[in-house]
XYZ file of C-alpha atoms in Angstrom:
430
model
C -70.984 4.948 -38.729
C -69.282 5.070 -35.247
C -67.787 6.783 -32.126
C -68.372 8.703 -29.181
C -68.263 12.230 -28.037
C -71.355 12.727 -29.585
C -74.334 15.329 -28.430
C -71.477 16.567 -26.103
C -69.564 17.942 -29.378
C -72.809 19.206 -30.942
C -73.485 21.052 -27.772
C -69.779 22.344 -27.754
C -69.727 23.388 -31.514
C -70.000 27.208 -31.349
C -71.796 28.709 -34.402
C -69.600 30.412 -37.187
C -71.116 33.048 -39.233
C -71.555 31.334 -42.329
C -71.908 34.497 -44.502
C -68.571 35.818 -42.873
C -66.739 32.747 -43.348
C -67.669 32.355 -47.030
C -66.872 36.042 -47.704
C -63.232 35.335 -47.455
C -63.699 33.832 -50.903
C -61.332 32.670 -53.716
C -57.867 32.060 -53.565
C -57.235 33.692 -50.161
C -59.582 31.398 -48.582
C -58.266 28.441 -50.208
C -54.790 29.163 -49.110
C -55.651 29.712 -45.706
C -57.497 26.778 -45.386
C -55.250 24.291 -46.960
C -52.179 25.351 -44.908
C -54.271 24.783 -41.842
C -56.263 21.583 -42.404
C -55.524 18.353 -40.176
C -54.829 14.758 -41.226
C -51.738 13.261 -42.701
C -51.553 15.887 -45.303
C -52.361 16.230 -49.093
C -51.506 13.817 -52.084
C -50.301 15.803 -54.920
C -49.313 19.513 -54.457
C -49.693 22.976 -56.494
C -50.690 22.650 -59.958
C -47.905 22.672 -62.503
C -47.451 23.495 -66.207
C -51.128 25.541 -65.941
C -53.046 22.310 -65.416
C -56.120 23.068 -63.645
C -56.802 21.344 -60.280
C -59.759 19.164 -58.955
C -59.548 18.662 -55.376
C -61.048 15.712 -53.513
C -61.158 15.920 -49.408
C -61.748 13.439 -47.189
C -62.720 14.302 -43.509
C -62.239 11.406 -41.200
C -60.782 10.647 -37.538
C -57.210 10.839 -38.012
C -56.094 11.222 -34.510
C -56.948 9.010 -31.606
C -58.551 5.749 -31.422
C -60.073 5.191 -35.033
C -56.674 6.073 -36.872
C -56.143 2.379 -37.520
C -59.513 2.159 -39.380
C -59.240 5.425 -41.192
C -55.808 4.588 -42.146
C -57.378 1.601 -44.475
C -60.072 3.945 -45.698
C -57.389 6.675 -46.959
C -55.205 4.218 -48.396
C -58.284 2.916 -50.599
C -58.986 6.538 -51.833
C -55.244 6.829 -52.565
C -54.927 3.720 -54.576
C -58.213 4.708 -56.438
C -56.732 7.950 -57.741
C -53.691 6.203 -58.643
C -55.749 4.115 -61.056
C -55.944 7.292 -63.047
C -52.701 8.579 -62.317
C -53.747 11.362 -60.551
C -55.189 12.992 -63.822
C -58.629 12.970 -65.645
C -58.740 14.850 -69.131
C -57.177 18.056 -68.541
C -57.668 18.193 -64.873
C -54.953 17.346 -62.111
C -56.581 15.620 -59.197
C -55.334 16.432 -56.098
C -56.534 14.760 -52.643
C -56.544 16.280 -49.083
C -56.628 14.141 -46.124
C -58.347 15.927 -43.396
C -58.713 15.122 -39.532
C -62.005 15.820 -37.827
C -60.665 14.619 -34.438
C -58.833 16.147 -31.920
C -56.010 14.939 -29.546
C -57.964 16.083 -26.783
C -61.050 14.089 -27.465
C -59.255 11.242 -29.050
C -62.100 10.772 -31.238
C -63.835 13.001 -33.977
C -64.793 16.289 -32.796
C -68.081 18.431 -33.748
C -66.553 21.938 -34.464
C -63.436 20.333 -36.356
C -66.083 18.531 -38.548
C -68.006 21.585 -39.105
C -64.909 23.780 -39.837
C -63.830 21.109 -42.525
C -67.256 21.228 -44.234
C -67.224 24.749 -44.460
C -63.533 25.295 -45.428
C -64.279 22.210 -48.315
C -67.261 24.549 -49.450
C -64.897 27.861 -49.494
C -62.241 26.326 -51.494
C -63.402 26.620 -55.259
C -61.175 23.719 -56.361
C -62.856 21.285 -53.944
C -65.340 19.108 -55.935
C -66.060 16.176 -53.508
C -66.104 15.716 -49.847
C -65.393 12.008 -48.601
C -66.465 11.390 -44.980
C -67.455 11.406 -42.329
C -66.662 8.246 -40.677
C -69.385 8.873 -37.899
C -72.968 9.144 -38.054
C -73.176 12.016 -35.445
C -70.610 13.773 -37.305
C -72.602 13.775 -40.387
C -75.370 15.359 -38.511
C -72.847 18.479 -38.255
C -71.431 18.362 -41.715
C -74.359 17.381 -44.001
C -76.489 20.829 -43.650
C -73.114 22.657 -44.522
C -72.388 20.696 -47.543
C -75.942 20.728 -48.619
C -76.308 24.367 -48.488
C -72.842 24.783 -50.444
C -73.908 22.405 -53.086
C -70.778 20.178 -52.505
C -71.428 16.581 -53.081
C -70.715 14.391 -49.820
C -70.282 10.621 -49.948
C -69.201 8.620 -46.901
C -67.693 5.097 -46.633
C -69.013 4.333 -43.299
C -72.053 6.286 -41.899
C -75.192 3.820 -41.304
C -77.631 5.842 -39.316
C -80.647 5.491 -41.385
C -82.347 8.955 -40.618
C -79.577 10.685 -42.339
C -81.175 9.753 -45.639
C -84.590 8.484 -44.902
C -87.903 8.121 -42.766
C -88.299 4.778 -41.030
C -89.403 3.914 -37.663
C -87.342 5.002 -34.907
C -85.797 7.998 -36.660
C -86.282 11.572 -35.377
C -89.481 13.518 -36.662
C -87.430 16.029 -38.707
C -85.141 13.643 -40.174
C -83.990 13.596 -42.898
C -84.901 16.952 -43.801
C -83.209 18.935 -41.183
C -79.820 17.589 -42.828
C -81.018 19.672 -46.247
C -81.454 22.960 -45.499
C -81.210 23.819 -49.380
C -84.243 21.612 -49.962
C -82.200 18.995 -51.997
C -80.150 16.160 -51.579
C -75.998 16.229 -51.657
C -75.493 13.297 -49.436
C -75.160 9.685 -50.375
C -73.238 6.603 -49.234
C -71.527 3.169 -50.267
C -72.358 1.204 -47.114
C -75.939 -0.030 -46.460
C -77.969 1.140 -43.438
C -78.363 0.243 -39.996
C -82.262 -0.817 -40.526
C -80.687 -3.835 -42.252
C -77.793 -4.781 -40.448
C -79.585 -4.916 -36.983
C -82.453 -7.099 -37.808
C -80.431 -9.427 -40.031
C -78.217 -10.057 -36.948
C -81.261 -10.919 -34.751
C -82.037 -13.106 -37.668
C -78.719 -14.943 -37.612
C -78.617 -15.130 -33.785
C -81.999 -17.209 -33.913
C -81.531 -19.144 -36.716
C -77.677 -19.950 -36.917
C -76.945 -19.506 -33.127
C -80.175 -20.750 -31.887
C -80.497 -17.956 -29.370
C -83.715 -17.857 -27.241
C -82.400 -15.487 -24.539
C -80.503 -12.392 -25.098
C -78.720 -9.298 -23.180
C -78.178 -6.090 -25.031
C -75.493 -3.420 -24.112
C -75.025 -0.390 -26.227
C -72.563 2.637 -26.067
C -75.342 5.370 -25.787
C -74.100 6.796 -29.248
C -76.328 7.101 -32.213
C -74.789 4.263 -34.264
C -74.577 1.754 -31.171
C -77.734 2.669 -29.381
C -79.711 3.027 -32.841
C -78.295 -0.582 -33.945
C -79.102 -2.033 -30.454
C -82.785 -0.911 -30.677
C -83.093 -2.311 -34.353
C -81.591 -5.544 -33.016
C -83.975 -5.380 -29.983
C -87.320 -4.958 -32.103
C -86.582 -7.680 -34.469
C -85.691 -10.013 -31.635
C -89.100 -9.208 -30.412
C -90.684 -9.873 -33.343
C -89.001 -13.186 -34.103
C -89.636 -14.582 -30.417
C -86.290 -14.104 -28.918
C -86.712 -13.064 -25.080
C -84.800 -9.966 -24.468
C -83.832 -10.431 -20.699
C -82.024 -6.883 -20.589
C -80.828 -3.991 -22.255
C -78.709 -0.930 -20.830
C -75.942 1.266 -22.239
C -72.644 1.428 -20.810
C -70.216 4.192 -19.593
C -67.438 4.136 -22.352
C -65.240 5.770 -19.912
C -65.135 2.954 -17.750
C -61.760 0.782 -17.425
C -63.429 -2.181 -17.095
C -67.051 -4.078 -16.726
C -66.520 -6.977 -14.644
C -69.314 -6.143 -12.455
C -71.693 -5.714 -15.123
C -70.678 -8.999 -16.683
C -71.207 -10.752 -13.735
C -74.970 -9.347 -13.262
C -75.257 -10.349 -17.008
C -74.104 -13.793 -16.176
C -76.743 -14.278 -13.398
C -79.404 -13.475 -16.021
C -78.241 -16.660 -17.987
C -78.500 -15.279 -21.496
C -77.712 -17.384 -24.530
C -76.157 -14.336 -26.067
C -74.815 -10.977 -25.479
C -75.188 -8.455 -28.285
C -73.041 -5.163 -28.122
C -74.032 -1.963 -30.339
C -71.077 -0.102 -30.538
C -67.498 0.162 -31.559
C -63.910 -1.057 -31.012
C -63.337 2.574 -29.878
C -66.395 2.061 -27.388
C -64.515 -0.678 -25.534
C -65.927 -3.667 -27.468
C -62.819 -5.386 -26.891
C -62.801 -4.954 -23.240
C -66.420 -6.071 -23.033
C -65.372 -9.423 -24.460
C -62.564 -9.738 -22.337
C -64.428 -9.236 -19.163
C -66.925 -11.723 -20.393
C -64.211 -14.183 -20.001
C -62.815 -13.049 -17.130
C -65.975 -13.493 -15.224
C -66.896 -16.945 -16.964
C -69.979 -15.646 -18.993
C -69.897 -18.356 -21.531
C -72.217 -17.437 -23.957
C -71.134 -15.976 -27.337
C -71.108 -12.305 -28.207
C -72.407 -10.680 -31.462
C -71.441 -7.200 -32.440
C -71.973 -4.813 -35.520
C -69.445 -3.399 -38.172
C -67.977 -0.911 -35.765
C -65.754 -3.837 -34.226
C -65.314 -5.348 -37.677
C -61.227 -4.658 -37.516
C -58.097 -6.398 -36.365
C -58.021 -3.965 -33.699
C -60.921 -5.146 -32.200
C -59.519 -8.767 -32.110
C -56.231 -7.282 -30.901
C -57.779 -5.320 -28.051
C -59.930 -8.209 -26.784
C -57.188 -11.046 -27.238
C -58.085 -13.573 -29.973
C -57.943 -16.461 -27.290
C -61.110 -14.578 -25.633
C -63.077 -14.514 -29.061
C -62.217 -17.488 -30.968
C -65.100 -19.524 -31.774
C -67.409 -17.735 -29.488
C -67.500 -14.120 -30.910
C -69.519 -12.982 -34.300
C -69.314 -9.622 -35.853
C -71.760 -8.188 -38.838
C -70.117 -6.225 -41.551
C -72.046 -4.220 -44.330
C -71.513 -5.870 -47.710
C -68.755 -8.639 -48.168
C -65.865 -9.717 -46.345
C -62.676 -8.722 -48.508
C -61.783 -12.553 -48.586
C -65.197 -13.230 -50.331
C -64.747 -11.011 -53.340
C -64.296 -11.901 -56.732
C -63.114 -10.218 -60.055
C -62.332 -6.407 -59.463
C -62.793 -6.787 -55.831
C -60.412 -9.593 -55.596
C -57.922 -7.406 -57.636
C -57.987 -4.653 -55.442
C -57.702 -6.916 -52.418
C -54.311 -8.334 -54.041
C -53.055 -4.767 -55.102
C -53.705 -3.643 -51.588
C -51.428 -6.383 -49.993
C -48.891 -5.827 -52.441
C -48.824 -2.245 -51.633
C -49.472 -2.106 -47.884
C -48.132 -5.561 -46.887
C -51.127 -6.616 -44.956
C -54.648 -7.479 -45.941
C -57.318 -4.756 -46.251
C -59.846 -4.082 -43.522
C -63.552 -4.129 -44.812
C -63.760 -0.087 -44.829
C -60.634 -0.002 -47.243
C -63.167 -1.232 -49.898
C -65.666 1.569 -49.328
C -62.877 4.341 -49.370
C -61.741 2.913 -52.627
C -65.499 2.962 -53.715
C -66.519 6.212 -52.685
C -63.467 7.708 -54.738
C -64.056 5.800 -57.872
C -67.577 6.825 -57.863
C -66.514 10.498 -57.587
C -63.695 10.069 -60.173
C -65.954 8.296 -62.562
C -68.290 11.150 -62.263
C -65.422 13.707 -62.889
C -64.664 11.673 -66.032
C -68.211 11.797 -67.278
C -68.895 15.194 -66.748
C -65.110 16.520 -67.818
C -66.018 19.919 -66.293
C -64.800 21.658 -62.900
C -68.390 22.025 -62.199
C -69.813 21.247 -58.382
C -73.209 20.967 -59.552
C -72.554 18.702 -62.689
C -70.464 16.361 -60.497
C -73.273 16.297 -57.840
C -75.830 15.269 -60.509
C -73.184 12.595 -62.007
C -72.658 10.842 -58.574
C -76.098 10.775 -57.470
C -77.118 9.293 -60.827
C -74.745 6.496 -60.357
C -76.300 3.078 -61.738
C -74.967 -0.288 -62.628
C -71.611 0.932 -61.246
C -68.941 -1.821 -61.960
C -65.916 0.323 -61.969
C -65.241 -0.411 -58.137
C -64.266 -3.149 -55.819
C -67.672 -4.091 -54.135
C -70.187 -4.164 -57.100
C -69.380 -7.441 -58.818
C -70.568 -8.150 -62.359
C -74.018 -6.879 -61.898
C -72.977 -3.534 -60.058
C -74.837 -1.016 -57.916
C -76.198 2.351 -57.886
C -77.756 4.737 -55.317
C -81.492 4.728 -55.105
C -83.700 8.145 -54.744
C -82.198 8.446 -51.049
C -78.903 8.340 -51.906
C -78.390 4.871 -50.173
C -76.601 2.098 -52.093
C -78.768 -0.403 -53.747
C -76.103 -3.288 -52.657
C -78.203 -4.284 -49.962
C -75.720 -6.727 -48.002
C -74.739 -7.899 -44.634
C -72.221 -10.485 -43.725
C -71.739 -12.228 -40.457
C -68.274 -13.526 -39.711
C -66.978 -15.685 -36.707
C -63.452 -15.028 -35.114
C -61.317 -18.102 -35.693
C -57.807 -18.255 -35.078
C -57.660 -14.490 -34.599
C -59.248 -13.739 -38.184
C -62.753 -12.947 -39.189
C -64.268 -16.010 -41.088
C -67.213 -15.392 -43.082
C -70.394 -17.385 -41.947
C -73.538 -16.024 -43.722
C -74.275 -13.546 -46.387
C -77.650 -11.980 -46.697
C -78.671 -10.079 -49.637
C -81.924 -7.980 -49.604
């Protein structure tokens, strides 16, 4: 999924001599890396009583504007580990919460994500890498983890080109992320080639939109979604009266909103996130009297978006899509998770808390099945996941990974904002 600092970070990423990096080897490397990792720290500690450690790490933006969203993902991961009391068979399960953001950037950082992937590969105790949160960050860590044979499972990235060839992805995707000529990446959230078109269908069928103006944040996630939304609009007869990228460093967008108001659209679609000014755009729509509804993707499906825009600016006029179900729609184990989360953290879970939990449950069940400290066997077990019902999102029928490493749970929910909360309006399963 989400966020900015994209191509700039990739350009700034200094190449690391991977052979020298891995030559550190064994316990010296592991000790150095664990003492220097970012984030909020580790769950667990040194092994005691001769127990052998299996470590799961996550790499997420824990500094800056996305911290609120990633807090919920980490909470979900920790709750999954608690389900096993931190132990599977003879193995002690440890969790390390790593930060792939920097204070200077205020968001994810390319060199940091790359370093996290490299130190995970070099630590012999690490058996799984959960993350990242941003699709552009995945482009950086995927090749490192692929060469290292370490399973990577993301709760949030949705760019289709990371796993498959469809219209609109680069010609060398996804092969360039698989230098070892094998698959090591998977994700529990469905992809933008479902979310974007279904949002356009909702615009026509439910909102009765005939004319739309499209904005995006010029990032892989936001721009990619906007293009997919636009393609579907054109296919189903919605007139696209304009499409442009915004400057996310701008403080406000009053002039742009005034221009759009003059185009008289029935809808403003924003391909972007809370962090790339989704809330400010909503505010400025109201400030200039642009009365049409706003529709945004799951990068804005968080309470922080509502808070940044102001609930009064969104109530009854803003709709946001989310891959999967809204937490309020869950039944069975999903509803149990929501209840436990609320009891533990004294707040309702954000939607991505479910996917943090799901990622960790998939990994933990794979470790349980294999009952070995073996990256190759755990990788195979994760990718072979089918009919999975041990987590929060699969319901009674479960879900699995397809041949690309994508979830078979192809589901999108679109909610409206009412009284400062997301209220599900329509769910589509394909």
